[in-house]
Amino acid sequence: LIKPFLRRLIAAVPLILACTAANLPAQSRPSGKLSASAIEIYPAGSGEIKLPPEFQMAIYENLISRVEKTARFLQVFREGDVRAEGVPNLVVMHEELRDFKAGSERLRDVTTVAGATTIRLRLQISSRDGRILLDREVKGKVRFYGANLRATDDLAKDVTKLIRENFDVPWTSTKPAAGPPR
Amino acid sequence: MRNHRAQLCLLPAIFLVLGLSVSASAQTKPGGYVVQHVLGLENIARNARCTMNIDGGEMRVQAKTQEEIIKASSIEDVFTGADSERIVGGTLEVLSLAVPFGGSRFLSLFRRKVDTLTLEYRDENGALHGAVLTMKPGEAAEVKKQLVAAGAHASIPAM
């Protein structure tokens, strides 16, 4: 009588563990990685450093499209999206400009070694209540070939790498009915 | 002699008519503006050549098969800027890298000036979007004026 019960209990252990882990807060995941069901991305604040508006918007748009592709979040929200208000286990991404050097595409083309465009940001991912979960510096640059705005895509790639390293794939595979917000 | 006098008298009238037609074309462009979509518009592929029209409080950007409509009242900010791009671009630009004796570098010296137009707008859910477009020099300021007239907001006033 006890043996079948024990077998069932042992068989149920992974399922119980999986269910509890899915409900645990980010830091307590067995893999040591963070996990969140949704993320809200804010545009980069430039502070005292002057960042051209096209760069600011390019960083924001590239971040959103790249973070969506990581599949680490079921939903990726833009700043101000009212649908983000009631979402549980949502994290918020803020960026602050640390350094910006506008290069020259022509100079890059002609000299190869000069005219690089570089952007350095401080990236913070925090919970909704303001608890900081991740605080890193990310860089984007275009050194040899391409337009200056390509630095923003390079920066978004760096952020993507950081997210893949630090965030787990969501345990539940159920997608929201409305689909990912755009 | 009389003919010459008559012609001289007609000259100011001709200049006036020409001037009026030029100023009218600066205000509205019947065929729309030819723009290049750099990024941000969701329904349109990046680097696609599009036609942009501002009419009835809306900004309509049309590519070959795709279209994006943005309400002017939802635009929170409009910025204009200037940049330059290679005349030999796209696939030819990549192929030119194979040209010997620095041919690609030589070609990169030939550039054209472009205006950049950056928009910040919100969708029906209040989510912030950004879009970057490039167009012919001088057109970005015109577009900004028209957008502001149609109800868009701009932190830096249109010149």
mmCIF file with all atom_site columns, C-alpha atoms in Angstrom, chain A residues 40-157:
data_model
loop_
_atom_site.group_PDB
_atom_site.id
_atom_site.type_symbol
_atom_site.label_atom_id
_atom_site.label_alt_id
_atom_site.label_comp_id
_atom_site.label_asym_id
_atom_site.label_entity_id
_atom_site.label_seq_id
_atom_site.pdbx_PDB_ins_code
_atom_site.Cartn_x
_atom_site.Cartn_y
_atom_site.Cartn_z
_atom_site.occupancy
_atom_site.B_iso_or_equiv
_atom_site.pdbx_formal_charge
_atom_site.auth_seq_id
_atom_site.auth_comp_id
_atom_site.auth_asym_id
_atom_site.auth_atom_id
_atom_site.pdbx_PDB_model_num
ATOM 1   C CA . GLU A 1 40  ? 8.228  47.785 -19.359 1.00 0.00 ? 40  GLU A CA 1
ATOM 2   C CA . ILE A 1 41  ? 10.922 49.694 -21.220 1.00 0.00 ? 41  ILE A CA 1
ATOM 3   C CA . TYR A 1 42  ? 11.486 53.421 -20.730 1.00 0.00 ? 42  TYR A CA 1
ATOM 4   C CA . PRO A 1 43  ? 13.382 55.686 -23.135 1.00 0.00 ? 43  PRO A CA 1
ATOM 5   C CA . ALA A 1 44  ? 16.944 56.584 -22.188 1.00 0.00 ? 44  ALA A CA 1
ATOM 6   C CA . GLY A 1 45  ? 17.334 59.658 -20.035 1.00 0.00 ? 45  GLY A CA 1
ATOM 7   C CA . SER A 1 46  ? 20.207 61.807 -21.225 1.00 0.00 ? 46  SER A CA 1
ATOM 8   C CA . GLY A 1 47  ? 20.696 64.077 -18.195 1.00 0.00 ? 47  GLY A CA 1
ATOM 9   C CA . GLU A 1 48  ? 23.431 66.622 -18.817 1.00 0.00 ? 48  GLU A CA 1
ATOM 10  C CA . ILE A 1 49  ? 24.899 64.843 -21.844 1.00 0.00 ? 49  ILE A CA 1
ATOM 11  C CA . LYS A 1 50  ? 23.299 65.935 -25.075 1.00 0.00 ? 50  LYS A CA 1
ATOM 12  C CA . LEU A 1 51  ? 21.901 63.027 -27.055 1.00 0.00 ? 51  LEU A CA 1
ATOM 13  C CA . PRO A 1 52  ? 20.354 63.756 -30.457 1.00 0.00 ? 52  PRO A CA 1
ATOM 14  C CA . PRO A 1 53  ? 16.628 62.842 -30.491 1.00 0.00 ? 53  PRO A CA 1
ATOM 15  C CA . GLU A 1 54  ? 17.068 60.381 -33.367 1.00 0.00 ? 54  GLU A CA 1
ATOM 16  C CA . PHE A 1 55  ? 19.589 58.460 -31.246 1.00 0.00 ? 55  PHE A CA 1
ATOM 17  C CA . GLN A 1 56  ? 17.286 58.493 -28.231 1.00 0.00 ? 56  GLN A CA 1
ATOM 18  C CA . MET A 1 57  ? 14.380 57.098 -30.235 1.00 0.00 ? 57  MET A CA 1
ATOM 19  C CA . ALA A 1 58  ? 16.601 54.614 -32.081 1.00 0.00 ? 58  ALA A CA 1
ATOM 20  C CA . ILE A 1 59  ? 17.906 53.254 -28.759 1.00 0.00 ? 59  ILE A CA 1
ATOM 21  C CA . TYR A 1 60  ? 14.336 52.911 -27.461 1.00 0.00 ? 60  TYR A CA 1
ATOM 22  C CA . GLU A 1 61  ? 12.944 51.242 -30.584 1.00 0.00 ? 61  GLU A CA 1
ATOM 23  C CA . ASN A 1 62  ? 15.905 48.901 -31.026 1.00 0.00 ? 62  ASN A CA 1
ATOM 24  C CA . LEU A 1 63  ? 15.738 47.905 -27.353 1.00 0.00 ? 63  LEU A CA 1
ATOM 25  C CA . ILE A 1 64  ? 12.063 47.010 -27.670 1.00 0.00 ? 64  ILE A CA 1
ATOM 26  C CA . SER A 1 65  ? 12.472 44.948 -30.822 1.00 0.00 ? 65  SER A CA 1
ATOM 27  C CA . ARG A 1 66  ? 15.586 43.172 -29.527 1.00 0.00 ? 66  ARG A CA 1
ATOM 28  C CA . VAL A 1 67  ? 14.125 42.429 -26.071 1.00 0.00 ? 67  VAL A CA 1
ATOM 29  C CA . GLU A 1 68  ? 11.004 40.991 -27.724 1.00 0.00 ? 68  GLU A CA 1
ATOM 30  C CA . LYS A 1 69  ? 13.221 38.602 -29.671 1.00 0.00 ? 69  LYS A CA 1
ATOM 31  C CA . THR A 1 70  ? 14.915 37.246 -26.536 1.00 0.00 ? 70  THR A CA 1
ATOM 32  C CA . ALA A 1 71  ? 11.649 35.480 -25.543 1.00 0.00 ? 71  ALA A CA 1
ATOM 33  C CA . ARG A 1 72  ? 12.550 35.984 -21.879 1.00 0.00 ? 72  ARG A CA 1
ATOM 34  C CA . PHE A 1 73  ? 9.302  37.871 -21.245 1.00 0.00 ? 73  PHE A CA 1
ATOM 35  C CA . LEU A 1 74  ? 5.773  36.988 -22.229 1.00 0.00 ? 74  LEU A CA 1
ATOM 36  C CA . GLN A 1 75  ? 4.973  40.652 -22.742 1.00 0.00 ? 75  GLN A CA 1
ATOM 37  C CA . VAL A 1 76  ? 7.136  43.647 -23.581 1.00 0.00 ? 76  VAL A CA 1
ATOM 38  C CA . PHE A 1 77  ? 5.475  46.975 -22.837 1.00 0.00 ? 77  PHE A CA 1
ATOM 39  C CA . ARG A 1 78  ? 6.421  50.415 -23.990 1.00 0.00 ? 78  ARG A CA 1
ATOM 40  C CA . GLU A 1 79  ? 6.558  53.361 -21.590 1.00 0.00 ? 79  GLU A CA 1
ATOM 41  C CA . GLY A 1 80  ? 3.080  54.628 -20.710 1.00 0.00 ? 80  GLY A CA 1
ATOM 42  C CA . ASP A 1 81  ? 1.172  51.571 -21.898 1.00 0.00 ? 81  ASP A CA 1
ATOM 43  C CA . VAL A 1 82  ? -1.978 51.360 -19.769 1.00 0.00 ? 82  VAL A CA 1
ATOM 44  C CA . ARG A 1 83  ? -2.127 47.573 -20.247 1.00 0.00 ? 83  ARG A CA 1
ATOM 45  C CA . ALA A 1 84  ? 1.034  47.201 -18.119 1.00 0.00 ? 84  ALA A CA 1
ATOM 46  C CA . GLU A 1 85  ? -0.711 48.451 -14.973 1.00 0.00 ? 85  GLU A CA 1
ATOM 47  C CA . GLY A 1 86  ? -2.313 45.231 -13.797 1.00 0.00 ? 86  GLY A CA 1
ATOM 48  C CA . VAL A 1 87  ? 0.343  42.794 -14.990 1.00 0.00 ? 87  VAL A CA 1
ATOM 49  C CA . PRO A 1 88  ? 1.865  40.719 -12.163 1.00 0.00 ? 88  PRO A CA 1
ATOM 50  C CA . ASN A 1 89  ? 5.613  40.033 -11.915 1.00 0.00 ? 89  ASN A CA 1
ATOM 51  C CA . LEU A 1 90  ? 6.487  42.964 -14.170 1.00 0.00 ? 90  LEU A CA 1
ATOM 52  C CA . VAL A 1 91  ? 9.968  44.461 -14.211 1.00 0.00 ? 91  VAL A CA 1
ATOM 53  C CA . VAL A 1 92  ? 10.916 47.941 -15.394 1.00 0.00 ? 92  VAL A CA 1
ATOM 54  C CA . MET A 1 93  ? 13.942 48.858 -17.506 1.00 0.00 ? 93  MET A CA 1
ATOM 55  C CA . HIS A 1 94  ? 15.470 52.325 -17.155 1.00 0.00 ? 94  HIS A CA 1
ATOM 56  C CA . GLU A 1 95  ? 18.516 53.596 -18.982 1.00 0.00 ? 95  GLU A CA 1
ATOM 57  C CA . GLU A 1 96  ? 20.679 56.591 -18.237 1.00 0.00 ? 96  GLU A CA 1
ATOM 58  C CA . LEU A 1 97  ? 23.174 57.996 -20.690 1.00 0.00 ? 97  LEU A CA 1
ATOM 59  C CA . ARG A 1 98  ? 26.737 57.952 -19.419 1.00 0.00 ? 98  ARG A CA 1
ATOM 60  C CA . ASP A 1 99  ? 28.684 58.829 -22.518 1.00 0.00 ? 99  ASP A CA 1
ATOM 61  C CA . PHE A 1 100 ? 27.981 59.674 -26.125 1.00 0.00 ? 100 PHE A CA 1
ATOM 62  C CA . LYS A 1 101 ? 30.473 60.365 -28.863 1.00 0.00 ? 101 LYS A CA 1
ATOM 63  C CA . ALA A 1 102 ? 29.080 61.166 -32.279 1.00 0.00 ? 102 ALA A CA 1
ATOM 64  C CA . GLY A 1 103 ? 31.434 59.859 -34.917 1.00 0.00 ? 103 GLY A CA 1
ATOM 65  C CA . SER A 1 104 ? 31.537 60.429 -38.642 1.00 0.00 ? 104 SER A CA 1
ATOM 66  C CA . GLU A 1 105 ? 30.589 57.832 -41.218 1.00 0.00 ? 105 GLU A CA 1
ATOM 67  C CA . ARG A 1 106 ? 32.732 59.526 -43.853 1.00 0.00 ? 106 ARG A CA 1
ATOM 68  C CA . LEU A 1 107 ? 35.780 59.570 -41.600 1.00 0.00 ? 107 LEU A CA 1
ATOM 69  C CA . ARG A 1 108 ? 35.243 55.892 -40.777 1.00 0.00 ? 108 ARG A CA 1
ATOM 70  C CA . ASP A 1 109 ? 34.966 55.006 -44.446 1.00 0.00 ? 109 ASP A CA 1
ATOM 71  C CA . VAL A 1 110 ? 38.090 56.885 -45.400 1.00 0.00 ? 110 VAL A CA 1
ATOM 72  C CA . THR A 1 111 ? 40.425 56.197 -42.483 1.00 0.00 ? 111 THR A CA 1
ATOM 73  C CA . THR A 1 112 ? 39.010 52.956 -40.971 1.00 0.00 ? 112 THR A CA 1
ATOM 74  C CA . VAL A 1 113 ? 40.522 53.802 -37.583 1.00 0.00 ? 113 VAL A CA 1
ATOM 75  C CA . ALA A 1 114 ? 38.895 57.147 -36.784 1.00 0.00 ? 114 ALA A CA 1
ATOM 76  C CA . GLY A 1 115 ? 35.331 58.442 -36.539 1.00 0.00 ? 115 GLY A CA 1
ATOM 77  C CA . ALA A 1 116 ? 33.773 55.770 -34.328 1.00 0.00 ? 116 ALA A CA 1
ATOM 78  C CA . THR A 1 117 ? 30.384 56.443 -32.723 1.00 0.00 ? 117 THR A CA 1
ATOM 79  C CA . THR A 1 118 ? 30.082 55.210 -29.158 1.00 0.00 ? 118 THR A CA 1
ATOM 80  C CA . ILE A 1 119 ? 27.230 55.176 -26.666 1.00 0.00 ? 119 ILE A CA 1
ATOM 81  C CA . ARG A 1 120 ? 27.551 54.103 -23.054 1.00 0.00 ? 120 ARG A CA 1
ATOM 82  C CA . LEU A 1 121 ? 24.459 53.614 -20.906 1.00 0.00 ? 121 LEU A CA 1
ATOM 83  C CA . ARG A 1 122 ? 23.743 52.619 -17.344 1.00 0.00 ? 122 ARG A CA 1
ATOM 84  C CA . LEU A 1 123 ? 20.996 50.030 -17.482 1.00 0.00 ? 123 LEU A CA 1
ATOM 85  C CA . GLN A 1 124 ? 18.785 49.322 -14.500 1.00 0.00 ? 124 GLN A CA 1
ATOM 86  C CA . ILE A 1 125 ? 16.130 46.661 -14.292 1.00 0.00 ? 125 ILE A CA 1
ATOM 87  C CA . SER A 1 126 ? 13.989 46.942 -11.215 1.00 0.00 ? 126 SER A CA 1
ATOM 88  C CA . SER A 1 127 ? 10.791 45.524 -9.819  1.00 0.00 ? 127 SER A CA 1
ATOM 89  C CA . ARG A 1 128 ? 7.659  47.640 -9.803  1.00 0.00 ? 128 ARG A CA 1
ATOM 90  C CA . ASP A 1 129 ? 8.256  48.621 -6.166  1.00 0.00 ? 129 ASP A CA 1
ATOM 91  C CA . GLY A 1 130 ? 11.681 50.001 -7.050  1.00 0.00 ? 130 GLY A CA 1
ATOM 92  C CA . ARG A 1 131 ? 13.894 47.093 -5.919  1.00 0.00 ? 131 ARG A CA 1
ATOM 93  C CA . ILE A 1 132 ? 16.904 47.007 -8.271  1.00 0.00 ? 132 ILE A CA 1
ATOM 94  C CA . LEU A 1 133 ? 17.431 43.562 -9.780  1.00 0.00 ? 133 LEU A CA 1
ATOM 95  C CA . LEU A 1 134 ? 20.110 44.356 -12.324 1.00 0.00 ? 134 LEU A CA 1
ATOM 96  C CA . ASP A 1 135 ? 22.418 47.354 -12.615 1.00 0.00 ? 135 ASP A CA 1
ATOM 97  C CA . ARG A 1 136 ? 25.007 47.257 -15.377 1.00 0.00 ? 136 ARG A CA 1
ATOM 98  C CA . GLU A 1 137 ? 26.747 49.381 -17.921 1.00 0.00 ? 137 GLU A CA 1
ATOM 99  C CA . VAL A 1 138 ? 26.216 48.639 -21.604 1.00 0.00 ? 138 VAL A CA 1
ATOM 100 C CA . LYS A 1 139 ? 28.023 49.884 -24.678 1.00 0.00 ? 139 LYS A CA 1
ATOM 101 C CA . GLY A 1 140 ? 27.213 50.306 -28.316 1.00 0.00 ? 140 GLY A CA 1
ATOM 102 C CA . LYS A 1 141 ? 29.591 51.331 -31.048 1.00 0.00 ? 141 LYS A CA 1
ATOM 103 C CA . VAL A 1 142 ? 30.046 51.467 -34.773 1.00 0.00 ? 142 VAL A CA 1
ATOM 104 C CA . ARG A 1 143 ? 33.700 51.421 -35.635 1.00 0.00 ? 143 ARG A CA 1
ATOM 105 C CA . PHE A 1 144 ? 34.258 50.445 -39.257 1.00 0.00 ? 144 PHE A CA 1
ATOM 106 C CA . TYR A 1 145 ? 31.205 50.215 -41.440 1.00 0.00 ? 145 TYR A CA 1
ATOM 107 C CA . GLY A 1 146 ? 27.690 51.596 -41.380 1.00 0.00 ? 146 GLY A CA 1
ATOM 108 C CA . ALA A 1 147 ? 25.675 54.634 -40.387 1.00 0.00 ? 147 ALA A CA 1
ATOM 109 C CA . ASN A 1 148 ? 26.015 56.283 -36.970 1.00 0.00 ? 148 ASN A CA 1
ATOM 110 C CA . LEU A 1 149 ? 22.617 54.987 -35.842 1.00 0.00 ? 149 LEU A CA 1
ATOM 111 C CA . ARG A 1 150 ? 23.951 51.436 -36.082 1.00 0.00 ? 150 ARG A CA 1
ATOM 112 C CA . ALA A 1 151 ? 25.583 52.075 -32.703 1.00 0.00 ? 151 ALA A CA 1
ATOM 113 C CA . THR A 1 152 ? 22.104 51.985 -31.156 1.00 0.00 ? 152 THR A CA 1
ATOM 114 C CA . ASP A 1 153 ? 21.469 48.515 -32.568 1.00 0.00 ? 153 ASP A CA 1
ATOM 115 C CA . ASP A 1 154 ? 24.840 47.355 -31.272 1.00 0.00 ? 154 ASP A CA 1
ATOM 116 C CA . LEU A 1 155 ? 23.861 48.681 -27.852 1.00 0.00 ? 155 LEU A CA 1
ATOM 117 C CA . ALA A 1 156 ? 20.530 46.833 -28.004 1.00 0.00 ? 156 ALA A CA 1
ATOM 118 C CA . LYS A 1 157 ? 22.437 43.636 -28.842 1.00 0.00 ? 157 LYS A CA 1
#
